């Protein structure tokens, strides 16, 4: 399963900004490890979106549990999973 993980900030922007460097380091590590395909902020600035590679629901939850935003109570995530039956070569 692939997962679209949509975050919503729970804290004011100054708190989000304090945690952001650790969150960005986490994202880079997850991309380097091959667990995330893409990540970025939502256009309206209310949170972000992560798209995982093919993994189980438990693996997706473990990924979220490692996120400094989650650990610090800065953001919460909603998960939407899909089977990725049609995909680009290499995925």
mmCIF file of N, CA, C and O in Angstrom:
data_model
loop_
_atom_site.group_PDB
_atom_site.id
_atom_site.type_symbol
_atom_site.label_atom_id
_atom_site.label_comp_id
_atom_site.label_asym_id
_atom_site.label_seq_id
_atom_site.Cartn_x
_atom_site.Cartn_y
_atom_site.Cartn_z
ATOM 1 N N UNK A 1 0.833 -1.185 0.000
ATOM 2 C CA UNK A 1 0.000 0.000 0.000
ATOM 3 C C UNK A 1 0.882 1.254 0.000
ATOM 4 O O UNK A 1 1.913 1.283 0.659
ATOM 5 N N UNK A 2 0.404 2.240 -0.722
ATOM 6 C CA UNK A 2 0.988 3.568 -0.668
ATOM 7 C C UNK A 2 0.111 4.389 0.271
ATOM 8 O O UNK A 2 -1.069 4.088 0.451
ATOM 9 N N UNK A 3 0.690 5.434 0.866
ATOM 10 C CA UNK A 3 -0.041 6.224 1.846
ATOM 11 C C UNK A 3 0.181 7.708 1.584
ATOM 12 O O UNK A 3 1.321 8.134 1.371
ATOM 13 N N UNK A 4 -0.909 8.465 1.609
ATOM 14 C CA UNK A 4 -0.850 9.915 1.572
ATOM 15 C C UNK A 4 -1.091 10.358 3.007
ATOM 16 O O UNK A 4 -2.152 10.101 3.581
ATOM 17 N N UNK A 5 -0.099 11.012 3.578
ATOM 18 C CA UNK A 5 -0.136 11.424 4.975
ATOM 19 C C UNK A 5 -0.250 12.949 5.005
ATOM 20 O O UNK A 5 0.678 13.653 4.599
ATOM 21 N N UNK A 6 -1.378 13.441 5.462
ATOM 22 C CA UNK A 6 -1.645 14.871 5.464
ATOM 23 C C UNK A 6 -1.597 15.392 6.894
ATOM 24 O O UNK A 6 -2.342 14.928 7.751
ATOM 25 N N UNK A 7 -0.707 16.349 7.121
ATOM 26 C CA UNK A 7 -0.571 16.883 8.475
ATOM 27 C C UNK A 7 -1.337 18.187 8.627
ATOM 28 O O UNK A 7 -1.574 18.919 7.669
ATOM 29 N N UNK A 8 -1.707 18.440 9.866
ATOM 30 C CA UNK A 8 -2.314 19.704 10.274
ATOM 31 C C UNK A 8 -1.519 20.210 11.466
ATOM 32 O O UNK A 8 -1.315 19.476 12.438
ATOM 33 N N UNK A 9 -1.047 21.454 11.372
ATOM 34 C CA UNK A 9 -0.308 22.027 12.494
ATOM 35 C C UNK A 9 -1.240 22.243 13.680
ATOM 36 O O UNK A 9 -2.353 22.726 13.527
ATOM 37 N N UNK A 10 -0.764 21.902 14.856
ATOM 38 C CA UNK A 10 -1.522 22.050 16.096
ATOM 39 C C UNK A 10 -1.006 23.206 16.941
ATOM 40 O O UNK A 10 -1.614 23.541 17.959
ATOM 41 N N UNK A 11 0.122 23.772 16.542
ATOM 42 C CA UNK A 11 0.783 24.830 17.307
ATOM 43 C C UNK A 11 0.928 26.080 16.448
ATOM 44 O O UNK A 11 0.866 26.015 15.224
ATOM 45 N N UNK A 12 1.165 27.227 17.072
ATOM 46 C CA UNK A 12 1.366 28.465 16.316
ATOM 47 C C UNK A 12 2.638 28.404 15.472
ATOM 48 O O UNK A 12 3.536 27.583 15.738
ATOM 49 N N UNK A 13 2.726 29.258 14.454
ATOM 50 C CA UNK A 13 3.869 29.215 13.527
ATOM 51 C C UNK A 13 5.237 29.276 14.195
ATOM 52 O O UNK A 13 6.170 28.621 13.733
ATOM 53 N N UNK A 14 5.394 30.029 15.281
ATOM 54 C CA UNK A 14 6.714 30.122 15.911
ATOM 55 C C UNK A 14 7.143 28.778 16.495
ATOM 56 O O UNK A 14 8.328 28.430 16.441
ATOM 57 N N UNK A 15 6.211 27.991 17.005
ATOM 58 C CA UNK A 15 6.530 26.665 17.543
ATOM 59 C C UNK A 15 6.844 25.709 16.393
ATOM 60 O O UNK A 15 7.798 24.921 16.464
ATOM 61 N N UNK A 16 6.060 25.789 15.318
ATOM 62 C CA UNK A 16 6.329 24.975 14.128
ATOM 63 C C UNK A 16 7.731 25.275 13.612
ATOM 64 O O UNK A 16 8.513 24.357 13.323
ATOM 65 N N UNK A 17 8.078 26.561 13.521
ATOM 66 C CA UNK A 17 9.389 26.956 13.004
ATOM 67 C C UNK A 17 10.534 26.452 13.886
ATOM 68 O O UNK A 17 11.608 26.128 13.372
ATOM 69 N N UNK A 18 10.320 26.372 15.192
ATOM 70 C CA UNK A 18 11.364 25.867 16.096
ATOM 71 C C UNK A 18 11.637 24.386 15.858
ATOM 72 O O UNK A 18 12.771 23.927 16.005
ATOM 73 N N UNK A 19 10.600 23.640 15.504
ATOM 74 C CA UNK A 19 10.723 22.193 15.313
ATOM 75 C C UNK A 19 11.078 21.841 13.870
ATOM 76 O O UNK A 19 11.521 20.731 13.592
ATOM 77 N N UNK A 20 10.899 22.783 12.967
ATOM 78 C CA UNK A 20 11.090 22.534 11.534
ATOM 79 C C UNK A 20 12.460 21.951 11.173
ATOM 80 O O UNK A 20 12.526 21.002 10.377
ATOM 81 N N UNK A 21 13.591 22.446 11.693
ATOM 82 C CA UNK A 21 14.881 21.852 11.305
ATOM 83 C C UNK A 21 14.955 20.344 11.593
ATOM 84 O O UNK A 21 15.438 19.576 10.752
ATOM 85 N N UNK A 22 14.458 19.918 12.740
ATOM 86 C CA UNK A 22 14.463 18.482 13.067
ATOM 87 C C UNK A 22 13.523 17.717 12.140
ATOM 88 O O UNK A 22 13.834 16.595 11.709
ATOM 89 N N UNK A 23 12.384 18.324 11.811
ATOM 90 C CA UNK A 23 11.421 17.696 10.895
ATOM 91 C C UNK A 23 12.041 17.539 9.505
ATOM 92 O O UNK A 23 11.910 16.477 8.879
ATOM 93 N N UNK A 24 12.724 18.564 9.019
ATOM 94 C CA UNK A 24 13.356 18.492 7.690
ATOM 95 C C UNK A 24 14.456 17.434 7.662
ATOM 96 O O UNK A 24 14.614 16.720 6.663
ATOM 97 N N UNK A 25 15.204 17.307 8.741
ATOM 98 C CA UNK A 25 16.238 16.263 8.830
ATOM 99 C C UNK A 25 15.578 14.883 8.783
ATOM 100 O O UNK A 25 16.068 13.973 8.105
ATOM 101 N N UNK A 26 14.478 14.727 9.506
ATOM 102 C CA UNK A 26 13.706 13.482 9.487
ATOM 103 C C UNK A 26 13.238 13.161 8.067
ATOM 104 O O UNK A 26 13.379 12.029 7.594
ATOM 105 N N UNK A 27 12.669 14.153 7.367
ATOM 106 C CA UNK A 27 12.194 13.927 5.997
ATOM 107 C C UNK A 27 13.330 13.490 5.077
ATOM 108 O O UNK A 27 13.171 12.545 4.299
ATOM 109 N N UNK A 28 14.462 14.163 5.167
ATOM 110 C CA UNK A 28 15.608 13.799 4.322
ATOM 111 C C UNK A 28 16.052 12.365 4.589
ATOM 112 O O UNK A 28 16.342 11.616 3.643
ATOM 113 N N UNK A 29 16.070 11.970 5.854
ATOM 114 C CA UNK A 29 16.476 10.599 6.202
ATOM 115 C C UNK A 29 15.482 9.578 5.663
ATOM 116 O O UNK A 29 15.887 8.513 5.175
ATOM 117 N N UNK A 30 14.187 9.886 5.730
ATOM 118 C CA UNK A 30 13.163 8.957 5.237
ATOM 119 C C UNK A 30 13.213 8.846 3.709
ATOM 120 O O UNK A 30 13.019 7.759 3.155
ATOM 121 N N UNK A 31 13.485 9.948 3.028
ATOM 122 C CA UNK A 31 13.643 9.902 1.562
ATOM 123 C C UNK A 31 14.888 9.099 1.210
ATOM 124 O O UNK A 31 14.848 8.220 0.338
ATOM 125 N N UNK A 32 16.004 9.366 1.901
ATOM 126 C CA UNK A 32 17.249 8.625 1.642
ATOM 127 C C UNK A 32 17.092 7.132 1.900
ATOM 128 O O UNK A 32 17.696 6.310 1.211
ATOM 129 N N UNK A 33 16.270 6.777 2.883
ATOM 130 C CA UNK A 33 16.040 5.368 3.218
ATOM 131 C C UNK A 33 15.046 4.705 2.270
ATOM 132 O O UNK A 33 14.820 3.497 2.355
ATOM 133 N N UNK A 34 14.444 5.487 1.368
ATOM 134 C CA UNK A 34 13.513 4.926 0.395
ATOM 135 C C UNK A 34 12.104 4.718 0.919
ATOM 136 O O UNK A 34 11.334 3.975 0.317
ATOM 137 N N UNK A 35 11.759 5.379 2.013
ATOM 138 C CA UNK A 35 10.414 5.221 2.575
ATOM 139 C C UNK A 35 9.449 6.333 2.157
ATOM 140 O O UNK A 35 8.237 6.142 2.221
ATOM 141 N N UNK A 36 9.974 7.489 1.768
ATOM 142 C CA UNK A 36 9.130 8.586 1.284
ATOM 143 C C UNK A 36 9.473 8.907 -0.155
ATOM 144 O O UNK A 36 10.643 8.923 -0.541
ATOM 145 N N UNK A 37 8.434 9.159 -0.952
ATOM 146 C CA UNK A 37 8.621 9.566 -2.346
ATOM 147 C C UNK A 37 8.726 11.078 -2.474
ATOM 148 O O UNK A 37 9.544 11.596 -3.228
ATOM 149 N N UNK A 38 7.858 11.783 -1.748
ATOM 150 C CA UNK A 38 7.802 13.240 -1.857
ATOM 151 C C UNK A 38 7.191 13.804 -0.582
ATOM 152 O O UNK A 38 6.409 13.128 0.095
ATOM 153 N N UNK A 39 7.575 15.026 -0.254
ATOM 154 C CA UNK A 39 7.035 15.697 0.929
ATOM 155 C C UNK A 39 7.060 17.193 0.691
ATOM 156 O O UNK A 39 7.942 17.711 0.001
ATOM 157 N N UNK A 40 6.088 17.898 1.253
ATOM 158 C CA UNK A 40 6.073 19.351 1.125
ATOM 159 C C UNK A 40 4.927 19.974 1.897
ATOM 160 O O UNK A 40 4.025 19.277 2.364
ATOM 161 N N UNK A 41 4.994 21.289 2.008
ATOM 162 C CA UNK A 41 3.950 22.040 2.707
ATOM 163 C C UNK A 41 2.706 22.163 1.848
ATOM 164 O O UNK A 41 2.792 22.265 0.622
ATOM 165 N N UNK A 42 1.573 22.202 2.512
ATOM 166 C CA UNK A 42 0.317 22.475 1.812
ATOM 167 C C UNK A 42 0.308 23.939 1.376
ATOM 168 O O UNK A 42 0.900 24.799 2.033
ATOM 169 N N UNK A 43 -0.359 24.201 0.276
ATOM 170 C CA UNK A 43 -0.386 25.547 -0.296
ATOM 171 C C UNK A 43 -0.883 26.590 0.695
ATOM 172 O O UNK A 43 -0.375 27.713 0.736
ATOM 173 N N UNK A 44 -1.845 26.222 1.532
ATOM 174 C CA UNK A 44 -2.413 27.202 2.469
ATOM 175 C C UNK A 44 -1.603 27.337 3.759
ATOM 176 O O UNK A 44 -1.957 28.127 4.638
ATOM 177 N N UNK A 45 -0.512 26.571 3.907
ATOM 178 C CA UNK A 45 0.349 26.687 5.069
ATOM 179 C C UNK A 45 -0.184 26.039 6.337
ATOM 180 O O UNK A 45 0.383 26.212 7.412
ATOM 181 N N UNK A 46 -1.258 25.263 6.223
ATOM 182 C CA UNK A 46 -1.880 24.660 7.410
ATOM 183 C C UNK A 46 -1.215 23.358 7.854
ATOM 184 O O UNK A 46 -1.550 22.817 8.896
ATOM 185 N N UNK A 47 -0.277 22.864 7.062
ATOM 186 C CA UNK A 47 0.386 21.597 7.359
ATOM 187 C C UNK A 47 1.169 21.141 6.152
ATOM 188 O O UNK A 47 1.586 21.951 5.321
ATOM 189 N N UNK A 48 1.336 19.827 6.026
ATOM 190 C CA UNK A 48 2.112 19.290 4.923
ATOM 191 C C UNK A 48 1.517 17.994 4.410
ATOM 192 O O UNK A 48 0.523 17.491 4.941
ATOM 193 N N UNK A 49 2.164 17.460 3.360
ATOM 194 C CA UNK A 49 1.743 16.200 2.762
ATOM 195 C C UNK A 49 2.988 15.351 2.532
ATOM 196 O O UNK A 49 3.997 15.838 2.017
ATOM 197 N N UNK A 50 2.905 14.095 2.949
ATOM 198 C CA UNK A 50 3.945 13.113 2.691
ATOM 199 C C UNK A 50 3.326 11.993 1.879
ATOM 200 O O UNK A 50 2.205 11.569 2.166
ATOM 201 N N UNK A 51 4.058 11.487 0.887
ATOM 202 C CA UNK A 51 3.606 10.325 0.123
ATOM 203 C C UNK A 51 4.666 9.246 0.278
ATOM 204 O O UNK A 51 5.835 9.456 -0.046
ATOM 205 N N UNK A 52 4.231 8.107 0.811
ATOM 206 C CA UNK A 52 5.169 7.024 1.099
ATOM 207 C C UNK A 52 5.384 6.131 -0.124
ATOM 208 O O UNK A 52 4.609 6.155 -1.079
ATOM 209 N N UNK A 53 6.402 5.320 -0.016
ATOM 210 C CA UNK A 53 6.591 4.224 -0.950
ATOM 211 C C UNK A 53 5.649 3.100 -0.535
ATOM 212 O O UNK A 53 4.864 3.246 0.399
ATOM 213 N N UNK A 54 5.737 1.973 -1.214
ATOM 214 C CA UNK A 54 4.878 0.816 -0.932
ATOM 215 C C UNK A 54 5.275 0.214 0.413
ATOM 216 O O UNK A 54 6.385 -0.295 0.573
ATOM 217 N N UNK A 55 4.377 0.317 1.415
ATOM 218 C CA UNK A 55 4.654 -0.188 2.757
ATOM 219 C C UNK A 55 3.357 -0.551 3.453
ATOM 220 O O UNK A 55 2.278 -0.182 2.998
ATOM 221 N N UNK A 56 3.475 -1.246 4.546
ATOM 222 C CA UNK A 56 2.300 -1.642 5.313
ATOM 223 C C UNK A 56 1.768 -0.444 6.115
ATOM 224 O O UNK A 56 2.471 0.558 6.309
ATOM 225 N N UNK A 57 0.555 -0.599 6.620
ATOM 226 C CA UNK A 57 -0.033 0.417 7.491
ATOM 227 C C UNK A 57 0.831 0.586 8.743
ATOM 228 O O UNK A 57 1.076 1.714 9.193
ATOM 229 N N UNK A 58 1.307 -0.520 9.299
ATOM 230 C CA UNK A 58 2.151 -0.451 10.499
ATOM 231 C C UNK A 58 3.456 0.297 10.223
ATOM 232 O O UNK A 58 3.922 1.069 11.067
ATOM 233 N N UNK A 59 4.045 0.080 9.053
ATOM 234 C CA UNK A 59 5.271 0.798 8.694
ATOM 235 C C UNK A 59 4.998 2.292 8.518
ATOM 236 O O UNK A 59 5.813 3.129 8.927
ATOM 237 N N UNK A 60 3.851 2.624 7.930
ATOM 238 C CA UNK A 60 3.483 4.031 7.778
ATOM 239 C C UNK A 60 3.290 4.686 9.143
ATOM 240 O O UNK A 60 3.726 5.815 9.371
ATOM 241 N N UNK A 61 2.666 3.975 10.066
ATOM 242 C CA UNK A 61 2.472 4.521 11.412
ATOM 243 C C UNK A 61 3.803 4.689 12.128
ATOM 244 O O UNK A 61 4.029 5.683 12.815
ATOM 245 N N UNK A 62 4.703 3.730 11.952
ATOM 246 C CA UNK A 62 6.029 3.834 12.571
ATOM 247 C C UNK A 62 6.782 5.040 12.021
ATOM 248 O O UNK A 62 7.482 5.740 12.775
ATOM 249 N N UNK A 63 6.637 5.308 10.729
ATOM 250 C CA UNK A 63 7.247 6.485 10.121
ATOM 251 C C UNK A 63 6.715 7.746 10.799
ATOM 252 O O UNK A 63 7.488 8.620 11.209
ATOM 253 N N UNK A 64 5.399 7.840 10.941
ATOM 254 C CA UNK A 64 4.806 9.011 11.594
ATOM 255 C C UNK A 64 5.273 9.138 13.035
ATOM 256 O O UNK A 64 5.523 10.253 13.515
ATOM 257 N N UNK A 65 5.394 8.033 13.719
ATOM 258 C CA UNK A 65 5.826 8.057 15.119
ATOM 259 C C UNK A 65 7.243 8.604 15.269
ATOM 260 O O UNK A 65 7.602 9.105 16.340
ATOM 261 N N UNK A 66 8.059 8.518 14.218
ATOM 262 C CA UNK A 66 9.429 9.055 14.240
ATOM 263 C C UNK A 66 9.481 10.547 13.932
ATOM 264 O O UNK A 66 10.514 11.194 14.148
ATOM 265 N N UNK A 67 8.410 11.112 13.414
ATOM 266 C CA UNK A 67 8.398 12.513 12.991
ATOM 267 C C UNK A 67 8.490 13.435 14.207
ATOM 268 O O UNK A 67 7.664 13.357 15.114
ATOM 269 N N UNK A 68 9.482 14.332 14.231
ATOM 270 C CA UNK A 68 9.587 15.279 15.349
ATOM 271 C C UNK A 68 8.334 16.137 15.544
ATOM 272 O O UNK A 68 8.040 16.540 16.674
ATOM 273 N N UNK A 69 7.596 16.408 14.491
ATOM 274 C CA UNK A 69 6.345 17.161 14.644
ATOM 275 C C UNK A 69 5.340 16.369 15.480
ATOM 276 O O UNK A 69 4.639 16.927 16.316
ATOM 277 N N UNK A 70 5.272 15.067 15.259
ATOM 278 C CA UNK A 70 4.368 14.216 16.036
ATOM 279 C C UNK A 70 4.894 14.084 17.463
ATOM 280 O O UNK A 70 4.144 14.244 18.435
ATOM 281 N N UNK A 71 6.166 13.799 17.596
ATOM 282 C CA UNK A 71 6.771 13.614 18.915
ATOM 283 C C UNK A 71 6.625 14.851 19.789
ATOM 284 O O UNK A 71 6.456 14.747 20.997
ATOM 285 N N UNK A 72 6.668 16.038 19.167
ATOM 286 C CA UNK A 72 6.574 17.286 19.910
ATOM 287 C C UNK A 72 5.164 17.846 20.016
ATOM 288 O O UNK A 72 4.984 18.945 20.542
ATOM 289 N N UNK A 73 4.175 17.120 19.484
ATOM 290 C CA UNK A 73 2.808 17.619 19.530
ATOM 291 C C UNK A 73 2.573 18.828 18.654
ATOM 292 O O UNK A 73 1.652 19.612 18.882
ATOM 293 N N UNK A 74 3.401 18.988 17.625
ATOM 294 C CA UNK A 74 3.317 20.141 16.726
ATOM 295 C C UNK A 74 2.301 19.916 15.617
ATOM 296 O O UNK A 74 1.667 20.860 15.151
ATOM 297 N N UNK A 75 2.127 18.667 15.192
ATOM 298 C CA UNK A 75 1.210 18.350 14.095
ATOM 299 C C UNK A 75 0.587 16.980 14.312
ATOM 300 O O UNK A 75 1.161 16.123 14.988
ATOM 301 N N UNK A 76 -0.580 16.806 13.715
ATOM 302 C CA UNK A 76 -1.213 15.487 13.660
ATOM 303 C C UNK A 76 -1.376 15.126 12.189
ATOM 304 O O UNK A 76 -1.359 16.001 11.319
ATOM 305 N N UNK A 77 -1.521 13.845 11.908
ATOM 306 C CA UNK A 77 -1.625 13.367 10.527
ATOM 307 C C UNK A 77 -2.913 12.584 10.310
ATOM 308 O O UNK A 77 -3.380 11.876 11.201
ATOM 309 N N UNK A 78 -3.423 12.703 9.098
ATOM 310 C CA UNK A 78 -4.493 11.838 8.606
ATOM 311 C C UNK A 78 -3.873 10.964 7.521
ATOM 312 O O UNK A 78 -3.118 11.461 6.676
ATOM 313 N N UNK A 79 -4.162 9.676 7.549
ATOM 314 C CA UNK A 79 -3.602 8.737 6.573
ATOM 315 C C UNK A 79 -4.680 8.275 5.611
ATOM 316 O O UNK A 79 -5.753 7.855 6.009
ATOM 317 N N UNK A 80 -4.380 8.350 4.321
ATOM 318 C CA UNK A 80 -5.210 7.761 3.260
ATOM 319 C C UNK A 80 -4.337 6.756 2.537
ATOM 320 O O UNK A 80 -3.276 7.105 2.031
ATOM 321 N N UNK A 81 -4.779 5.509 2.489
ATOM 322 C CA UNK A 81 -4.004 4.443 1.863
ATOM 323 C C UNK A 81 -4.650 4.017 0.558
ATOM 324 O O UNK A 81 -5.871 4.055 0.430
ATOM 325 N N UNK A 82 -3.815 3.605 -0.388
ATOM 326 C CA UNK A 82 -4.322 3.105 -1.662
ATOM 327 C C UNK A 82 -3.369 2.052 -2.199
ATOM 328 O O UNK A 82 -2.205 2.002 -1.818
ATOM 329 N N UNK A 83 -3.891 1.207 -3.083
ATOM 330 C CA UNK A 83 -3.115 0.047 -3.523
ATOM 331 C C UNK A 83 -2.063 0.345 -4.589
ATOM 332 O O UNK A 83 -1.191 -0.473 -4.823
ATOM 333 N N UNK A 84 -2.108 1.475 -5.241
ATOM 334 C CA UNK A 84 -1.089 1.813 -6.233
ATOM 335 C C UNK A 84 -1.040 0.825 -7.384
ATOM 336 O O UNK A 84 0.026 0.503 -7.904
ATOM 337 N N UNK A 85 -2.208 0.339 -7.800
ATOM 338 C CA UNK A 85 -2.273 -0.669 -8.853
ATOM 339 C C UNK A 85 -1.663 -0.175 -10.167
ATOM 340 O O UNK A 85 -1.057 -0.953 -10.892
ATOM 341 N N UNK A 86 -1.807 1.095 -10.455
ATOM 342 C CA UNK A 86 -1.211 1.689 -11.662
ATOM 343 C C UNK A 86 -0.138 2.676 -11.206
ATOM 344 O O UNK A 86 -0.431 3.613 -10.477
ATOM 345 N N UNK A 87 1.087 2.400 -11.643
ATOM 346 C CA UNK A 87 2.205 3.229 -11.160
ATOM 347 C C UNK A 87 3.262 3.380 -12.225
ATOM 348 O O UNK A 87 3.380 2.564 -13.142
ATOM 349 N N UNK A 88 4.081 4.412 -12.072
ATOM 350 C CA UNK A 88 5.193 4.663 -12.976
ATOM 351 C C UNK A 88 6.235 3.553 -12.823
ATOM 352 O O UNK A 88 6.352 2.944 -11.758
ATOM 353 N N UNK A 89 6.974 3.328 -13.871
ATOM 354 C CA UNK A 89 8.050 2.342 -13.833
ATOM 355 C C UNK A 89 8.998 2.667 -12.677
ATOM 356 O O UNK A 89 9.300 3.830 -12.426
ATOM 357 N N UNK A 90 9.410 1.650 -11.966
ATOM 358 C CA UNK A 90 10.358 1.841 -10.878
ATOM 359 C C UNK A 90 9.724 2.020 -9.510
ATOM 360 O O UNK A 90 10.415 2.035 -8.511
ATOM 361 N N UNK A 91 8.417 2.162 -9.461
ATOM 362 C CA UNK A 91 7.770 2.336 -8.148
ATOM 363 C C UNK A 91 7.235 1.007 -7.668
ATOM 364 O O UNK A 91 6.420 0.378 -8.065
#
